Short mmCIF file of C-alpha atoms in Angstrom, two decimals:
data_model
loop_
_atom_site.label_atom_id
_atom_site.label_comp_id
_atom_site.label_asym_id
_atom_site.label_seq_id
_atom_site.Cartn_x
_atom_site.Cartn_y
_atom_site.Cartn_z
CA MET A 1 0.00 -0.01 -0.01
CA ASN A 2 1.29 3.42 -0.89
CA PRO A 3 2.14 5.22 2.42
CA PHE A 4 1.32 8.55 0.82
CA SER A 5 -2.19 7.39 -0.04
CA THR A 6 -2.72 6.27 3.55
CA PHE A 7 -1.41 9.63 4.82
CA ASN A 8 -3.68 11.51 2.43
CA ARG A 9 -6.72 9.47 3.48
CA ILE A 10 -6.10 9.62 7.23
CA VAL A 11 -4.65 13.11 7.65
CA LEU A 12 -5.14 15.34 4.64
CA GLY A 13 -8.70 14.15 3.92
CA PRO A 14 -10.13 15.24 7.30
CA LEU A 15 -8.09 18.44 7.19
CA ALA A 16 -9.49 19.26 3.77
CA GLY A 17 -13.03 18.51 5.00
CA LEU A 18 -12.53 20.80 8.02
CA PHE A 19 -11.17 23.55 5.75
CA PHE A 20 -14.17 23.39 3.42
CA LEU A 21 -16.53 23.38 6.42
CA LEU A 22 -14.77 26.46 7.87
CA TYR A 23 -14.76 28.14 4.48
CA GLY A 24 -18.41 27.36 3.79
CA LEU A 25 -19.50 28.77 7.15
CA ALA A 26 -17.24 31.77 6.77
CA CYS A 27 -19.03 32.59 3.47
CA VAL A 28 -22.54 32.55 4.90
CA LEU A 29 -22.24 33.55 8.61
CA GLU A 30 -23.18 37.15 9.30
CA PRO A 31 -20.68 38.94 11.65
CA ILE A 32 -21.29 38.39 15.34
CA ASP A 33 -23.07 41.37 16.83
CA GLY A 34 -24.79 40.40 20.10
CA ASP A 35 -23.47 39.12 23.39
CA LEU A 36 -26.04 36.32 23.59
CA THR A 37 -25.33 35.04 20.04
CA ARG A 38 -21.60 35.15 20.81
CA LEU A 39 -21.89 33.32 24.14
CA GLY A 40 -24.32 30.72 22.82
CA ALA A 41 -22.96 30.29 19.28
CA TYR A 42 -26.31 31.17 17.74
CA TRP A 43 -26.30 32.53 14.20
CA GLU A 44 -26.79 36.23 13.62
CA ASN A 45 -28.57 35.18 10.44
CA ASP A 46 -31.31 33.82 12.69
CA TYR A 47 -31.22 36.05 15.81
CA GLY A 48 -29.71 39.32 14.61
CA TRP A 49 -31.87 42.43 14.55
CA ASN A 50 -33.03 43.50 11.09
CA ALA A 51 -35.04 46.64 11.70
CA VAL A 52 -33.23 49.93 11.16
CA GLN A 53 -32.51 51.72 14.46
CA GLU A 54 -31.93 55.47 14.82
CA GLY A 55 -29.03 56.87 16.80
CA PHE A 56 -26.53 59.66 17.22
CA THR A 57 -23.35 59.93 15.17
CA GLU A 58 -21.51 60.91 18.34
CA PRO A 59 -22.53 60.43 21.98
CA LEU A 60 -23.92 63.57 23.65
CA PHE A 61 -22.21 62.77 26.93
CA ASP A 62 -18.66 62.16 28.23
CA PHE A 63 -17.29 58.93 29.60
CA ASN A 64 -14.37 58.48 32.01
CA ALA A 65 -13.26 54.83 32.05
CA GLU A 66 -11.23 55.36 35.24
CA GLY A 67 -14.19 56.65 37.19
CA ARG A 68 -12.85 60.16 37.71
CA TYR A 69 -14.91 63.36 38.06
CA GLU A 70 -12.52 66.03 36.78
CA HIS A 71 -14.72 69.11 36.27
CA TYR A 72 -18.34 70.20 36.64
CA TYR A 73 -21.21 68.38 34.99
CA ASP A 74 -24.90 68.86 35.48
CA ALA A 75 -25.38 65.11 35.82
CA VAL A 76 -23.24 62.07 36.58
CA VAL A 77 -24.30 58.52 35.70
CA ILE A 78 -22.71 55.68 37.66
CA GLY A 79 -23.68 52.54 35.83
CA ASP A 80 -22.91 49.11 34.35
CA SER A 81 -23.04 47.83 30.80
CA PHE A 82 -26.47 49.39 30.18
CA SER A 83 -24.71 52.77 30.57
CA ILE A 84 -21.24 52.12 29.20
CA LYS A 85 -21.83 49.99 26.05
CA ASN A 86 -21.99 53.26 24.07
CA PHE A 87 -24.45 52.20 21.42
CA PRO A 88 -25.33 54.97 18.92
CA TYR A 89 -28.81 54.94 20.52
CA GLN A 90 -27.52 55.13 24.16
CA TRP A 91 -30.15 56.33 26.68
CA GLN A 92 -27.85 59.06 28.04
CA SER A 93 -27.77 60.75 24.65
CA PHE A 94 -31.55 60.74 24.51
CA LEU A 95 -31.64 62.18 28.04
CA VAL A 96 -29.24 64.97 27.13
CA ALA A 97 -31.21 65.79 23.93
CA SER A 98 -34.40 66.02 26.04
CA THR A 99 -32.98 68.19 28.82
CA SER A 100 -29.70 69.88 27.68
CA LEU A 101 -27.98 68.52 30.80
CA THR A 102 -24.20 68.15 30.55
CA LEU A 103 -23.56 64.53 31.50
CA LEU A 104 -20.65 62.33 32.54
CA THR A 105 -20.84 58.50 32.73
CA LEU A 106 -18.61 56.53 35.12
CA PRO A 107 -18.35 52.70 35.32
CA VAL A 108 -19.84 51.43 38.57
CA ASP A 109 -16.92 49.07 39.26
CA LYS A 110 -14.45 51.97 39.15
CA VAL A 111 -16.30 54.31 41.54
CA ASP A 112 -16.04 54.49 45.31
CA ILE A 113 -18.95 56.71 46.35
CA ASP A 114 -17.28 58.08 49.48
CA GLN A 115 -14.05 58.87 47.62
CA LEU A 116 -16.02 60.51 44.80
CA ILE A 117 -18.01 62.88 47.03
CA ALA A 118 -14.94 63.62 49.10
CA SER A 119 -12.77 64.60 46.12
CA PRO A 120 -11.93 68.34 45.92
CA VAL A 121 -13.37 68.79 42.44
CA TYR A 122 -16.65 67.16 43.46
CA ARG A 123 -16.91 69.19 46.70
CA ASN A 124 -16.16 72.46 44.92
CA SER A 125 -18.42 71.85 41.91
CA PRO A 126 -20.90 69.06 42.65
CA PRO A 127 -23.31 67.91 39.97
CA ARG A 128 -26.99 68.73 40.15
CA LEU A 129 -27.88 65.07 39.61
CA VAL A 130 -26.39 61.64 40.23
CA ILE A 131 -28.03 58.66 38.49
CA PHE A 132 -27.17 55.23 39.85
CA GLU A 133 -27.98 52.66 37.13
CA SER A 134 -27.88 48.92 37.70
CA VAL A 135 -29.11 45.88 35.85
CA GLU A 136 -31.81 44.10 37.84
CA ARG A 137 -29.86 40.91 38.48
CA ALA A 138 -27.13 42.88 40.28
CA VAL A 139 -29.10 45.70 41.96
CA VAL A 140 -29.88 43.92 45.24
CA SER A 141 -26.24 42.92 45.81
CA ARG A 142 -24.93 46.33 44.82
CA LEU A 143 -27.31 48.16 47.17
CA SER A 144 -26.65 45.67 49.95
CA ASP A 145 -22.90 46.22 49.55
CA VAL A 146 -23.28 49.94 50.35
CA TYR A 147 -25.62 49.32 53.27
CA ARG A 148 -24.45 50.80 56.56
CA ALA A 149 -25.98 49.56 59.79
CA GLU A 150 -25.43 52.91 61.47
CA SER A 151 -27.18 54.86 58.69
CA ALA A 152 -30.78 55.99 58.94
CA CYS A 153 -32.94 53.72 56.80
CA ALA A 154 -35.06 56.57 55.52
CA PRO A 155 -35.13 58.80 52.42
CA ALA A 156 -33.12 62.00 52.36
CA ASN A 157 -34.54 65.51 52.22
CA ASP A 158 -34.78 67.03 48.77
CA PRO A 159 -32.05 69.51 47.73
CA VAL A 160 -32.86 73.15 48.35
CA ILE A 161 -31.65 74.54 45.01
CA PRO A 162 -34.10 75.57 42.27
CA PRO A 163 -34.98 73.01 39.59
CA PHE A 164 -33.01 72.77 36.37
CA ASP A 165 -34.75 74.46 33.38
CA GLN A 166 -35.38 71.72 30.84
CA ARG A 167 -34.53 72.61 27.28
CA GLU A 168 -34.59 70.22 24.32
CA ILE A 169 -31.63 70.12 21.95
CA TYR A 170 -32.24 69.28 18.33
CA VAL A 171 -29.70 66.71 17.17
CA PRO A 172 -30.44 64.92 13.88
CA LEU A 173 -30.54 61.14 14.16
CA THR A 174 -28.88 58.79 11.74
CA PRO A 175 -29.98 55.30 10.63
CA VAL A 176 -28.14 52.44 12.33
CA GLU A 177 -28.06 49.04 10.62
CA ARG A 178 -26.47 45.78 11.68
CA ASN A 179 -23.48 44.65 9.68
CA ARG A 180 -24.71 41.66 7.64
CA ALA A 181 -21.88 41.58 5.12
CA VAL A 182 -20.73 38.13 3.91
CA SER A 183 -18.36 37.48 1.03
CA PRO A 184 -16.56 34.40 -0.33
CA LEU A 185 -13.69 36.74 -1.21
CA ALA A 186 -13.20 37.79 2.41
CA PRO A 187 -14.21 34.80 4.56
CA ASN A 188 -14.09 35.24 8.32
CA PHE A 189 -12.43 32.00 9.45
CA SER A 190 -12.12 33.07 13.11
CA GLU A 191 -15.90 33.54 13.23
CA SER A 192 -16.67 30.20 11.63
CA ALA A 193 -14.17 28.44 13.95
CA HIS A 194 -15.87 30.10 16.94
CA MET A 195 -19.26 28.94 15.70
CA ILE A 196 -18.09 25.32 15.27
CA LYS A 197 -16.54 25.21 18.74
CA GLY A 198 -19.55 27.01 20.21
CA THR A 199 -21.98 24.57 18.58
CA ILE A 200 -20.11 21.62 20.08
CA LYS A 201 -20.14 23.31 23.46
CA ARG A 202 -23.85 24.10 23.12
CA TRP A 203 -24.58 20.41 22.43
CA TYR A 204 -22.63 19.53 25.57
CA ASP A 205 -24.45 22.21 27.62
CA LEU A 206 -27.88 21.11 26.46
CA ASN A 207 -27.32 17.35 26.71
CA ILE A 208 -24.97 17.09 29.69
CA LYS A 209 -24.87 20.23 31.82
CA MET A 210 -28.59 20.91 31.80
CA ARG A 211 -29.25 17.34 33.00
CA LEU A 212 -27.00 18.18 35.95
CA GLY A 213 -29.03 21.35 36.63
CA ARG A 214 -26.52 23.75 35.11
CA LEU A 215 -27.64 26.30 32.52
CA PRO A 216 -25.66 27.29 29.42
CA GLN A 217 -24.58 30.93 29.23
CA THR A 218 -27.28 31.63 26.62
CA VAL A 219 -30.68 30.16 27.35
CA ARG A 220 -33.11 29.74 24.45
CA LEU A 221 -36.81 29.54 25.38
CA PRO A 222 -39.99 29.51 23.28
CA LEU A 223 -42.19 32.59 22.96
CA MET A 224 -45.97 32.66 23.09
CA ARG A 225 -46.30 35.40 20.49
CA THR A 226 -44.44 36.80 17.49
CA GLY A 227 -43.64 40.36 16.47
CA LEU A 228 -41.50 41.22 19.52
CA PHE A 229 -38.21 41.22 17.64
CA SER A 230 -37.02 42.03 14.15
CA SER A 231 -34.93 38.82 13.90
CA ARG A 232 -35.73 36.10 11.39
CA VAL A 233 -36.54 33.69 14.27
CA GLN A 234 -39.80 34.89 15.83
CA ASP A 235 -40.83 32.02 18.08
CA ALA A 236 -37.95 31.97 20.52
CA ILE A 237 -36.01 34.35 22.81
CA LEU A 238 -32.35 34.30 23.85
CA LEU A 239 -31.74 35.06 27.51
CA TYR A 240 -28.67 35.32 29.79
CA ARG A 241 -28.36 32.51 32.33
CA GLN A 242 -27.74 34.96 35.19
CA ASP A 243 -31.36 36.12 34.76
CA PHE A 244 -32.20 32.81 36.41
CA TRP A 245 -29.67 33.06 39.25
CA LYS A 246 -31.80 35.52 41.24
CA THR A 247 -33.19 33.98 44.39
CA GLN A 248 -36.55 34.54 46.05
CA LEU A 249 -36.33 37.74 48.08
CA THR A 250 -36.90 37.61 51.82
CA PRO A 251 -38.07 40.61 53.90
CA GLU A 252 -34.55 40.95 55.35
CA ILE A 253 -32.89 40.97 51.94
CA GLU A 254 -35.35 43.60 50.73
CA ARG A 255 -34.84 45.73 53.87
CA ARG A 256 -31.04 45.62 53.52
CA ALA A 257 -31.18 46.59 49.85
CA LEU A 258 -33.61 49.47 50.50
CA CYS A 259 -31.48 50.69 53.41
CA GLY A 260 -28.47 50.62 51.09
CA LEU A 261 -30.46 52.68 48.60
CA TYR A 262 -31.37 55.26 51.24
CA SER A 263 -27.78 55.29 52.49
CA LEU A 264 -26.58 56.14 48.99
CA GLN A 265 -29.23 58.84 48.64
CA ASN A 266 -28.35 60.43 52.00
CA ARG A 267 -24.64 60.49 51.25
CA ILE A 268 -25.11 61.94 47.73
CA GLN A 269 -27.67 64.55 48.83
CA SER A 270 -25.85 65.59 52.01
CA ASN A 271 -24.55 68.71 50.20
CA ASP A 272 -28.11 70.00 49.66
CA ILE A 273 -27.25 70.52 46.00
CA THR A 274 -27.15 67.12 44.32
CA ARG A 275 -30.25 65.00 43.74
CA PHE A 276 -29.95 61.22 43.64
CA VAL A 277 -32.04 58.83 41.53
CA THR A 278 -31.76 55.14 40.73
CA LEU A 279 -32.52 53.49 37.42
CA VAL A 280 -33.02 49.71 37.46
CA ALA A 281 -32.59 48.10 34.01
CA PRO A 282 -34.92 45.06 34.06
CA ASP A 283 -33.43 41.73 33.09
CA LYS A 284 -34.62 40.57 29.65
CA ALA A 285 -36.38 37.60 31.29
CA THR A 286 -38.28 39.96 33.57
CA ALA A 287 -39.22 42.35 30.80
CA TYR A 288 -40.65 39.59 28.58
CA ASP A 289 -41.88 37.25 31.30
CA THR A 290 -45.56 37.24 30.28
CA ASN A 291 -44.57 36.19 26.76
CA ILE A 292 -42.10 33.37 27.56
CA ARG A 293 -42.75 29.66 28.09
CA PHE A 294 -40.41 29.12 31.04
CA GLY A 295 -41.18 25.45 31.65
CA GLU A 296 -39.39 24.44 34.85
CA LEU A 297 -37.19 27.57 34.91
CA ARG A 298 -38.01 30.50 37.17
CA SER A 299 -36.85 34.10 36.98
CA HIS A 300 -37.53 36.10 40.13
CA ASN A 301 -38.37 39.79 39.77
CA HIS A 302 -35.92 41.96 41.75
CA ALA A 303 -36.99 45.29 40.20
CA LYS A 304 -40.59 45.56 41.22
CA PHE A 305 -40.19 45.78 45.00
CA ILE A 306 -37.70 48.64 44.65
CA GLU A 307 -39.84 50.59 42.22
CA ASP A 308 -42.98 49.96 44.27
CA THR A 309 -41.49 51.25 47.52
CA PRO A 310 -43.05 54.64 48.41
CA ASP A 311 -40.51 57.52 48.58
CA ALA A 312 -37.69 55.40 47.10
CA PRO A 313 -35.66 57.55 44.71
CA VAL A 314 -36.24 55.27 41.72
CA ALA A 315 -37.46 56.13 38.24
CA PRO A 316 -40.27 53.63 37.50
CA LEU A 317 -38.86 52.00 34.35
CA LEU A 318 -40.23 48.46 34.53
CA PRO A 319 -43.90 49.39 33.89
CA ALA A 320 -42.96 51.46 30.87
CA ILE A 321 -40.77 48.69 29.44
CA LYS A 322 -43.45 46.06 29.93
CA ARG A 323 -46.18 48.30 28.52
CA ALA A 324 -44.16 48.87 25.33
CA ILE A 325 -43.54 45.14 24.93
CA GLU A 326 -47.19 44.26 25.49
CA ASN A 327 -48.16 46.89 22.91
CA GLY A 328 -45.95 45.07 20.38
CA THR A 329 -43.00 47.49 20.22
CA GLU A 330 -40.24 45.74 18.33
CA ASP A 331 -36.67 45.35 19.66
CA VAL A 332 -37.20 46.94 23.08
CA TYR A 333 -34.35 44.56 23.89
CA MET A 334 -32.21 43.35 21.02
CA PRO A 335 -33.01 39.74 19.98
CA ASN A 336 -29.32 38.82 20.01
CA ASP A 337 -28.32 40.75 23.12
CA THR A 338 -29.08 41.34 26.78
CA HIS A 339 -29.35 45.12 26.22
CA TRP A 340 -31.90 47.52 24.88
CA GLY A 341 -32.42 48.55 21.32
CA GLU A 342 -33.25 52.07 20.34
CA ALA A 343 -36.80 51.71 21.73
CA GLY A 344 -35.64 50.53 25.17
CA ASN A 345 -33.07 53.31 25.44
CA ARG A 346 -35.66 55.92 24.52
CA ILE A 347 -38.06 54.48 27.16
CA ALA A 348 -35.35 54.64 29.83
CA ALA A 349 -34.56 58.29 29.03
CA ASP A 350 -38.26 59.19 28.99
CA ALA A 351 -38.83 57.45 32.36
CA LEU A 352 -36.02 59.48 33.90
CA VAL A 353 -37.34 62.78 32.47
CA ARG A 354 -40.84 62.07 33.82
CA TYR A 355 -39.44 61.19 37.24
CA LEU A 356 -37.17 64.25 37.38
CA ARG A 357 -40.03 66.52 36.39
CA LYS A 358 -42.41 64.97 38.90
CA SER A 359 -39.81 65.22 41.71
CA GLY A 360 -39.10 68.84 40.94
CA ALA A 361 -35.53 68.33 39.74
CA ILE A 362 -36.29 69.83 36.32
CA ARG A 363 -39.06 72.06 35.01
#
């Protein structure tokens, strides 16, 4: 037997097959766009958003990745990925366009509240407004972490300064489309390799890990209605597994989180100038819960008790989000992502404006 024929059959044959598989996928796979499609190895062709969004060519706010407040701003946002992803349709830009506030965004994991308010720049030129934004699945732990047993568990007095005069800024919006480019002349082999490895991992997650009670990073569940997303797939939703890690809240857990919220408010508003407000970004599973067939899975709601607490400094976002979804608004959250589309970002900005106007912070 010719040894070269054996080598070709055993080694080169499978390698050639793998190459053609990689090349074939690289010619048809649309570029990865969402965090859920990336984590779960789901095709953007199926779960990518197709409706044209509208956004800003440049953000209307500043961002300091190191968490530093270096000069005066009307408003400071301390937030997580819902605030720092910097989509063209980011909610802070819609807020600035609606109010004319100058705004700085700081990443929550880089900010020590006590160090921030004690810094000379902050003390000499404090902002009129601090917005603490947190995704729902992390808000209870974040508020509990800033809880102080010695602090009064009660809301702070409102600042004594006059309200900010609201003034809209006209900024033309530009269409935003997802990159769907594919070409046999420029195949993306790294993307097709990622998809092959991810598909194998997904099979393992669904057939082995889930039988052991462990969820894959991206959870795919059936929907009870269509028209909620602009993706090709209409009968299923992609969710992040941490949406299902939330536990049932006890009265003590709720009390500690609310006391942490009031502690933050009292520390921020102690200068009688700065107003504090919290924005809770609902988990995707919470936002769409009435439209999802959960089966044996459960996603506990950690946003409602905070928003429903009288006198809590929280912009009521969850009802507005759910109302838009129930009315059939498309892509409130992106089908391939854990975050909002243009519609969700607009709703968040509008909820803040309504809260600030009602509380007397703006007029």
